[in-house]
């Protein structure tokens, strides 16, 4: 088992004929993913890397039974692509596209929520269940199957940390790149719920960064009772304090958004916070030994 | 992108929101001319893309044209939190009876906009939110419905109730016609929502929202942040941005994320998190970064070359750390970019470049760099080594 | 038992200080309904017929635990009142107001659907569970408790038919006036489902009229298997054929909308269709005897 | 409210939709002047608020100004389905390669708008929907999202596919640039949606939507119905309605629903369903109603009086049936209105009025009427008796 995607997932690549879409389709296929369809308006009937291209999500669903979309379309068209995926009945939409206007994302996220389509991203590297499915742009070669769930706000940093786990023989159940945009799909809290319910996952790694209050909310969730060990790494301790315009952010979140504050909140919840990406593997090993 | 107060107020006025009569000015004399036209007294206010100008003395009420000229001159020479004042806004002074706080802001937790109201405005609103959170009204707006009238009325009712028990000023003035004031406040909430929604804002803040002695409502300040990702929908707003640092602008045009810092170690990496993490580890080892540079996913050799060139064009860079974990970004592309830039940039001579390549194309990239045999390039095995060596080079 | 409302329903009157709102509050109270709160912006703190008035639905909910709204506000404000009821968490909203723009209703209905708020109306007489709750403007005196469920597109005609039932001793479980507007809340099909699941209901009366295809869809639902006898009355056999602008209506519904076509569809589904309102009671009695 | 074709096309043009150049005209000479300005050939089209004008000869293509003058004169004298032609629209003729059907319409079943497309337009589209329902594309629009671009593209793709296999005309012309045509059609779908949404329409229909030989797309017809309940949001559209029957207008102003029919029995009732039912029962008994009159819920005595006055002002009313089931409407109010009107309207003399009062206030109303002792008023017990007596009176 795993969370969100597994070997049975049937993947649709939206924007498959674009440079990025085609490149990553090849990589996802190479990682053993069931990429069974792509879409590109006006390009129906073509193939990319042997994958059939359809004009619309509806026709792709009808022809191939896809359940997981990976969205590579340009930012201006991403809202529409997500709505199309949700209306097509897909279970999961992984949105790689970056630079999507916030208003577009709030609308898309609200619509996906009522269609019960799980959203990952946008501006995210995707999701990998090692050996089973890679939906996105993560380099499959650094992953190996195992029992640590990983969820991260940062892409490259995740690969670094996962490579560190893999190097010492700690495999991963599922790795989720939740993306760094202010409005995004599943976050730390939702992923913690998913990993809590996943028998394959024995421990969880959270990779956070400055800004927002996702880490603080994750800390609150863990403090309320979380049965599996959690290890975190945070980036941005040395970032200069941002220049704030107004008071709204602080009023709304009640959080300062600094790495130090996030570290304190997580440690208070019993989370081991690594000082460097390389230290994560050590802390995970220690946590799993204690179990 | 943060707007200056007078830019935000222009959006407010276009949305039918009540703002004081006023105009920006770039000199003391121009400010005095505006004041003469408006009639005295006026407020002279620093136009700067950050908060905190009040405490810095950037807002003055003036009763004579000489005062206006002097105040404007002094304010125009100020910086606030390191940012230069770009202009002054000269506005007709407003007789304040009550001050409140009103904003529409993107809430990550709600995945959508939130109307925030507090019955006590001013700079202490954050304290209020901490000490008496129940005094802050938070109304989430459904992204698919937009602001509902009942929500605007809820906020207005809270505002009128707050004014009735207000502690600022010390002796509260009862509202003349609370129902009329409530309608005006509801209209302000609708207007702010229109600005927020129609102009792709992520923050529209009025602090203070003023209720005058005769029950009128005025937006005395305007803090507006526009979503950078949506500026293509608003060419008029895109033109309002400040002049960026030339290096940052060139970087942005090439798809790099580049921020000038004040240390002496140049940093190049792929992915914001990885670069931030590199900076953290440098700082922990006592090093100080000269910049933040994320070449992004799938960076081309040209982008990497530009990154190196930008770093070398800055003052006092003693060493450069390159930290690449190849995913989409390929190690050989990075290597090609480094080689190109190091060969063509005179400033590169004598600056040691430590390169950590891992992930996709790392072996190929390392081979390319090794084959080139550049004297100041050194390949390292991991980040710990990278940090240790670059900090040592800096100290040298 | 009954459907939608019963003796435990706690009713909120939106627009209680208006002429209609106040008048019908008195009548609902007289019918034994738990009218426990009203709303009228700016009138909070007053009372109407002894019922406390609140400025907002949220405060009314917090203070009185209302679960059923009856909406009397003018047409221009009805959309907002319905959204407020749904966001206030009410289970049911009964919208009496007529003349609401279709666009407003499509938006309100979509929002209520995702909030799982049952909508009755608009432009409807409301809903009565005799002896327990009257939420709307129906004259409670013509009803009596019993085992026939009634759902109707028409107001006065319903009273006429219900009075005929009551006169011969046939009581009603719940009577629903679904309203005549093109976009409305629960309709024949949804009411059939509710009555199918209500042990108190032994038979169902449908009161239809020309236009639309609600009756045809009800007939299809009954044809698919409906365990209780259904009697119908239809109005509009003598109506002159409407002047149609375009073809869209016919293309969309595939139905002519005439009373004759509706009668044929219902009879084909085994529904006894009365020739006059007075005949409904006879047919119901006959159907119940056959059971 | 149904708009005339040229009014609908004005909305289309304002929304950026492609419509043929043209203008309405009220006389043959005016039509010829428009044709001269546009250039020949032109189409001369009856402007009438119903369908079926084509079969009635209300659309002619003319190649000379004399033809235009003659055709316009004839068409202006026509009626279609009983409605007078209000004007002619003179339009530049369009070279048709393919005809399709496209509409946005309110769907009761979906509780929202539906885009409907058929690859074969013209008057036979209903047959197509029945015989080959799969040939009709139905795309429900989410009321909270509005039309999505992917939906417009879906429709456009279907349109282009249909044109490629079109059977009208007999020899299909291949599309020059299918992708360009698809983009134009998607833009038309968006434009129709804007008209539908922004102008509170319940129907926006283009039949035929024409694809020309060079791949252009033209809305050759426009059928637009505006939601009467939303006309207050559109004062410009409210002004476009036809002159109503003066009786119907007076009734509407008083809150009555009143429709003139061609029988000789006046009918007053409360509630549309009850009145329709009364008409049905009259018809079943061989009677013919002179009108449909719903005094509505909670009707005042004045409204009832007006209803009676309107009925009596019409020609040849031989008897009047009043069928009231009191709910909100109170029997005594109805009685008061009847008494007032019967006493003050000379035409009332000699017209028997049969009154059935049941429900709220029935006893009081019956008592009032009995006390007044009007010679031509007769109280009846139930609807069956009402119908029997009124039909008998009619025959007398």
Tab-separated table of C-alpha atoms in Angstrom, chain B residues 132-374:
chain	number	residue	atom	x	y	z
B	132	UNK	CA	-8.230	39.528	22.463
B	133	UNK	CA	-8.646	37.327	19.373
B	134	UNK	CA	-12.441	37.486	19.820
B	135	UNK	CA	-12.239	41.217	19.035
B	136	UNK	CA	-11.140	40.375	15.490
B	137	UNK	CA	-13.878	39.416	13.030
B	138	UNK	CA	-12.753	36.932	10.383
B	139	UNK	CA	-15.164	36.209	7.529
B	140	UNK	CA	-13.998	33.678	4.931
B	141	UNK	CA	-15.201	34.447	1.416
B	142	UNK	CA	-16.183	31.515	-0.762
B	143	UNK	CA	-14.053	31.753	-3.929
B	144	UNK	CA	-16.890	30.469	-6.094
B	145	UNK	CA	-19.546	32.791	-4.669
B	146	UNK	CA	-17.584	35.918	-3.917
B	147	UNK	CA	-18.450	38.174	-1.032
B	148	UNK	CA	-22.081	37.821	0.006
B	149	UNK	CA	-24.021	40.860	1.094
B	150	UNK	CA	-24.848	39.235	4.411
B	151	UNK	CA	-21.140	38.958	5.099
B	152	UNK	CA	-20.606	42.661	4.392
B	153	UNK	CA	-23.518	43.430	6.708
B	154	UNK	CA	-22.037	41.206	9.417
B	155	UNK	CA	-18.782	43.159	9.279
B	156	UNK	CA	-20.619	46.485	9.251
B	157	UNK	CA	-22.673	45.457	12.276
B	158	UNK	CA	-19.488	44.517	14.120
B	159	UNK	CA	-17.939	47.838	13.149
B	160	UNK	CA	-20.865	49.872	14.434
B	161	UNK	CA	-20.960	47.877	17.644
B	162	UNK	CA	-17.224	48.401	18.099
B	163	UNK	CA	-17.526	52.145	17.514
B	164	UNK	CA	-20.188	52.347	20.206
B	165	UNK	CA	-17.793	50.900	22.784
B	166	UNK	CA	-14.592	52.249	21.260
B	167	UNK	CA	-11.688	53.157	23.509
B	168	UNK	CA	-10.029	55.316	20.858
B	169	UNK	CA	-10.400	58.217	21.396
B	170	UNK	CA	-10.666	58.078	25.133
B	171	UNK	CA	-14.163	59.533	25.158
B	172	UNK	CA	-16.191	57.737	22.518
B	173	UNK	CA	-18.585	59.854	20.478
B	174	UNK	CA	-21.892	58.098	19.909
B	175	UNK	CA	-22.626	57.503	16.216
B	176	UNK	CA	-25.141	59.991	14.857
B	177	UNK	CA	-26.987	57.477	12.699
B	178	UNK	CA	-25.628	53.976	13.298
B	179	UNK	CA	-27.763	52.436	10.523
B	180	UNK	CA	-26.455	54.917	7.939
B	181	UNK	CA	-22.874	54.346	9.070
B	182	UNK	CA	-23.400	50.576	8.895
B	183	UNK	CA	-24.577	50.901	5.286
B	184	UNK	CA	-21.498	52.951	4.411
B	185	UNK	CA	-19.216	50.392	6.029
B	186	UNK	CA	-20.939	47.510	4.219
B	187	UNK	CA	-20.395	49.430	0.972
B	188	UNK	CA	-16.689	49.772	1.869
B	189	UNK	CA	-16.447	46.024	2.457
B	190	UNK	CA	-18.005	45.392	-0.968
B	191	UNK	CA	-15.666	47.933	-2.559
B	192	UNK	CA	-12.565	46.383	-0.994
B	193	UNK	CA	-13.725	42.992	-2.154
B	194	UNK	CA	-14.078	44.316	-5.717
B	195	UNK	CA	-10.539	45.682	-5.639
B	196	UNK	CA	-9.253	42.427	-4.172
B	197	UNK	CA	-11.050	40.235	-6.692
B	198	UNK	CA	-11.055	42.313	-9.853
B	199	UNK	CA	-7.443	43.455	-9.518
B	200	UNK	CA	-6.003	40.108	-8.415
B	201	UNK	CA	-4.855	41.420	-5.062
B	202	UNK	CA	-3.647	39.192	-2.260
B	203	UNK	CA	-3.963	41.975	0.308
B	204	UNK	CA	-6.195	45.027	0.458
B	205	UNK	CA	-5.819	46.661	3.852
B	206	UNK	CA	-7.318	49.835	5.298
B	207	UNK	CA	-5.738	50.838	8.587
B	208	UNK	CA	-7.236	52.948	9.875
B	209	UNK	CA	-10.711	52.859	8.513
B	210	UNK	CA	-12.032	56.085	9.943
B	211	UNK	CA	-15.511	56.956	11.114
B	212	UNK	CA	-15.809	60.731	11.333
B	213	UNK	CA	-17.764	62.639	13.951
B	214	UNK	CA	-20.693	62.988	11.562
B	215	UNK	CA	-20.789	59.270	10.770
B	216	UNK	CA	-18.979	59.329	7.445
B	217	UNK	CA	-16.565	56.541	6.625
B	218	UNK	CA	-13.123	57.179	5.090
B	219	UNK	CA	-10.306	54.866	4.007
B	220	UNK	CA	-7.410	56.792	5.518
B	221	UNK	CA	-4.713	54.404	4.361
B	222	UNK	CA	-4.445	51.828	1.578
B	223	UNK	CA	-2.082	48.874	1.496
B	224	UNK	CA	-2.519	46.815	-1.633
B	225	UNK	CA	-0.458	43.835	-2.755
B	226	UNK	CA	-1.058	42.538	-6.278
B	227	UNK	CA	-0.425	38.899	-7.156
B	228	UNK	CA	2.709	38.927	-9.314
B	229	UNK	CA	1.471	35.852	-11.154
B	230	UNK	CA	-1.589	37.773	-12.324
B	231	UNK	CA	0.087	40.975	-13.466
B	232	UNK	CA	-0.369	39.913	-17.095
B	233	UNK	CA	-4.076	40.499	-16.553
B	234	UNK	CA	-3.381	44.044	-15.327
B	235	UNK	CA	-0.888	45.841	-17.540
B	236	UNK	CA	-1.833	49.144	-15.853
B	237	UNK	CA	-0.712	47.764	-12.503
B	238	UNK	CA	2.370	46.034	-13.854
B	239	UNK	CA	3.630	49.477	-14.864
B	240	UNK	CA	3.447	50.734	-11.265
B	241	UNK	CA	6.239	48.576	-9.871
B	242	UNK	CA	9.463	50.019	-8.471
B	243	UNK	CA	12.682	49.982	-10.457
B	244	UNK	CA	14.286	46.678	-9.491
B	245	UNK	CA	17.969	46.153	-8.889
B	246	UNK	CA	19.426	45.792	-12.418
B	247	UNK	CA	20.983	42.421	-11.565
B	248	UNK	CA	17.688	41.150	-10.165
B	249	UNK	CA	15.873	42.351	-13.286
B	250	UNK	CA	18.305	40.669	-15.692
B	251	UNK	CA	18.032	37.481	-13.644
B	252	UNK	CA	14.228	37.578	-13.695
B	253	UNK	CA	14.235	38.031	-17.447
B	254	UNK	CA	16.353	34.888	-17.752
B	255	UNK	CA	14.068	32.924	-15.412
B	256	UNK	CA	16.459	33.006	-12.474
B	257	UNK	CA	15.391	33.872	-8.959
B	258	UNK	CA	18.156	36.201	-7.788
B	259	UNK	CA	18.334	38.323	-4.635
B	260	UNK	CA	21.324	40.462	-3.729
B	261	UNK	CA	22.532	39.925	-0.138
B	262	UNK	CA	25.430	41.537	1.686
B	263	UNK	CA	27.914	38.703	2.262
B	264	UNK	CA	30.917	37.578	0.237
B	265	UNK	CA	30.111	33.994	-0.787
B	266	UNK	CA	28.332	33.610	-4.082
B	267	UNK	CA	25.711	30.862	-4.096
B	268	UNK	CA	24.118	29.036	-7.005
B	269	UNK	CA	21.672	26.206	-6.569
B	270	UNK	CA	18.568	24.677	-8.089
B	271	UNK	CA	15.316	24.961	-6.183
B	272	UNK	CA	14.458	27.635	-3.619
B	273	UNK	CA	14.473	25.160	-0.734
B	274	UNK	CA	17.878	23.756	-1.624
B	275	UNK	CA	19.355	27.244	-1.972
B	276	UNK	CA	17.818	28.381	1.314
B	277	UNK	CA	19.162	25.254	2.953
B	278	UNK	CA	22.621	25.974	1.498
B	279	UNK	CA	22.489	29.519	2.887
B	280	UNK	CA	21.418	28.156	6.293
B	281	UNK	CA	24.331	25.741	6.352
B	282	UNK	CA	26.757	28.472	5.263
B	283	UNK	CA	25.445	30.732	8.021
B	284	UNK	CA	25.731	27.931	10.585
B	285	UNK	CA	29.380	27.550	9.565
B	286	UNK	CA	29.987	31.291	9.920
B	287	UNK	CA	29.820	32.199	6.212
B	288	UNK	CA	27.836	35.070	4.729
B	289	UNK	CA	26.149	34.718	1.350
B	290	UNK	CA	26.482	37.462	-1.259
B	291	UNK	CA	23.280	36.429	-2.950
B	292	UNK	CA	20.413	33.989	-3.251
B	293	UNK	CA	20.338	32.415	-6.701
B	294	UNK	CA	17.937	29.692	-7.728
B	295	UNK	CA	18.521	28.632	-11.334
B	296	UNK	CA	15.201	26.751	-11.198
B	297	UNK	CA	14.162	23.444	-12.663
B	298	UNK	CA	15.675	22.405	-15.976
B	299	UNK	CA	18.055	25.356	-16.093
B	300	UNK	CA	19.985	25.805	-19.322
B	301	UNK	CA	23.745	26.293	-19.537
B	302	UNK	CA	23.052	29.917	-20.504
B	303	UNK	CA	21.058	30.530	-17.317
B	304	UNK	CA	23.824	29.053	-15.187
B	305	UNK	CA	26.378	31.184	-16.993
B	306	UNK	CA	24.303	34.294	-16.361
B	307	UNK	CA	24.009	33.391	-12.680
B	308	UNK	CA	27.779	33.175	-12.389
B	309	UNK	CA	28.244	36.389	-14.326
B	310	UNK	CA	25.780	38.239	-12.073
B	311	UNK	CA	27.531	37.031	-8.946
B	312	UNK	CA	30.933	38.020	-10.284
B	313	UNK	CA	29.663	41.466	-11.289
B	314	UNK	CA	28.909	42.233	-7.634
B	315	UNK	CA	31.475	43.633	-5.210
B	316	UNK	CA	33.721	41.558	-3.006
B	317	UNK	CA	32.822	37.977	-3.848
B	318	UNK	CA	35.597	35.823	-2.398
B	319	UNK	CA	34.289	32.361	-3.266
B	320	UNK	CA	31.389	30.687	-4.984
B	321	UNK	CA	29.395	27.646	-3.879
B	322	UNK	CA	27.469	25.712	-6.513
B	323	UNK	CA	25.004	23.184	-5.091
B	324	UNK	CA	23.042	21.226	-7.670
B	325	UNK	CA	20.856	18.231	-7.091
B	326	UNK	CA	19.894	17.179	-10.586
B	327	UNK	CA	16.287	16.269	-11.221
B	328	UNK	CA	15.020	18.039	-14.253
B	329	UNK	CA	18.136	20.132	-14.085
B	330	UNK	CA	20.916	18.139	-15.653
B	331	UNK	CA	24.448	18.168	-14.275
B	332	UNK	CA	26.072	18.421	-17.705
B	333	UNK	CA	24.034	21.562	-18.539
B	334	UNK	CA	25.186	23.158	-15.307
B	335	UNK	CA	28.757	22.196	-16.029
B	336	UNK	CA	28.571	23.681	-19.514
B	337	UNK	CA	27.215	26.934	-18.137
B	338	UNK	CA	29.938	27.165	-15.513
B	339	UNK	CA	32.647	26.465	-18.055
B	340	UNK	CA	31.306	29.043	-20.502
B	341	UNK	CA	31.023	31.789	-17.878
B	342	UNK	CA	34.355	31.069	-16.211
B	343	UNK	CA	36.137	31.178	-19.550
B	344	UNK	CA	34.591	34.453	-20.725
B	345	UNK	CA	34.327	36.465	-17.497
B	346	UNK	CA	37.544	38.258	-16.542
B	347	UNK	CA	36.295	38.721	-12.990
B	348	UNK	CA	36.256	34.952	-12.566
B	349	UNK	CA	40.032	34.836	-12.326
B	350	UNK	CA	41.142	34.089	-8.785
B	351	UNK	CA	37.668	33.406	-7.361
B	352	UNK	CA	37.473	29.783	-6.253
B	353	UNK	CA	34.343	27.930	-7.354
B	354	UNK	CA	33.307	24.884	-5.331
B	355	UNK	CA	30.900	22.629	-7.163
B	356	UNK	CA	28.721	19.929	-5.736
B	357	UNK	CA	26.827	18.001	-8.409
B	358	UNK	CA	24.443	15.175	-7.495
B	359	UNK	CA	21.477	13.503	-9.163
B	360	UNK	CA	20.711	13.498	-12.887
B	361	UNK	CA	23.748	14.081	-15.078
B	362	UNK	CA	26.081	14.518	-12.117
B	363	UNK	CA	28.693	12.106	-13.438
B	364	UNK	CA	28.600	13.667	-16.912
B	365	UNK	CA	28.882	17.155	-15.444
B	366	UNK	CA	31.771	16.229	-13.213
B	367	UNK	CA	33.523	14.647	-16.188
B	368	UNK	CA	33.035	17.771	-18.309
B	369	UNK	CA	34.418	20.019	-15.579
B	370	UNK	CA	37.331	17.713	-14.905
B	371	UNK	CA	38.153	17.543	-18.623
B	372	UNK	CA	38.158	21.333	-18.896
B	373	UNK	CA	40.768	21.566	-16.132
B	374	UNK	CA	39.836	25.068	-14.951
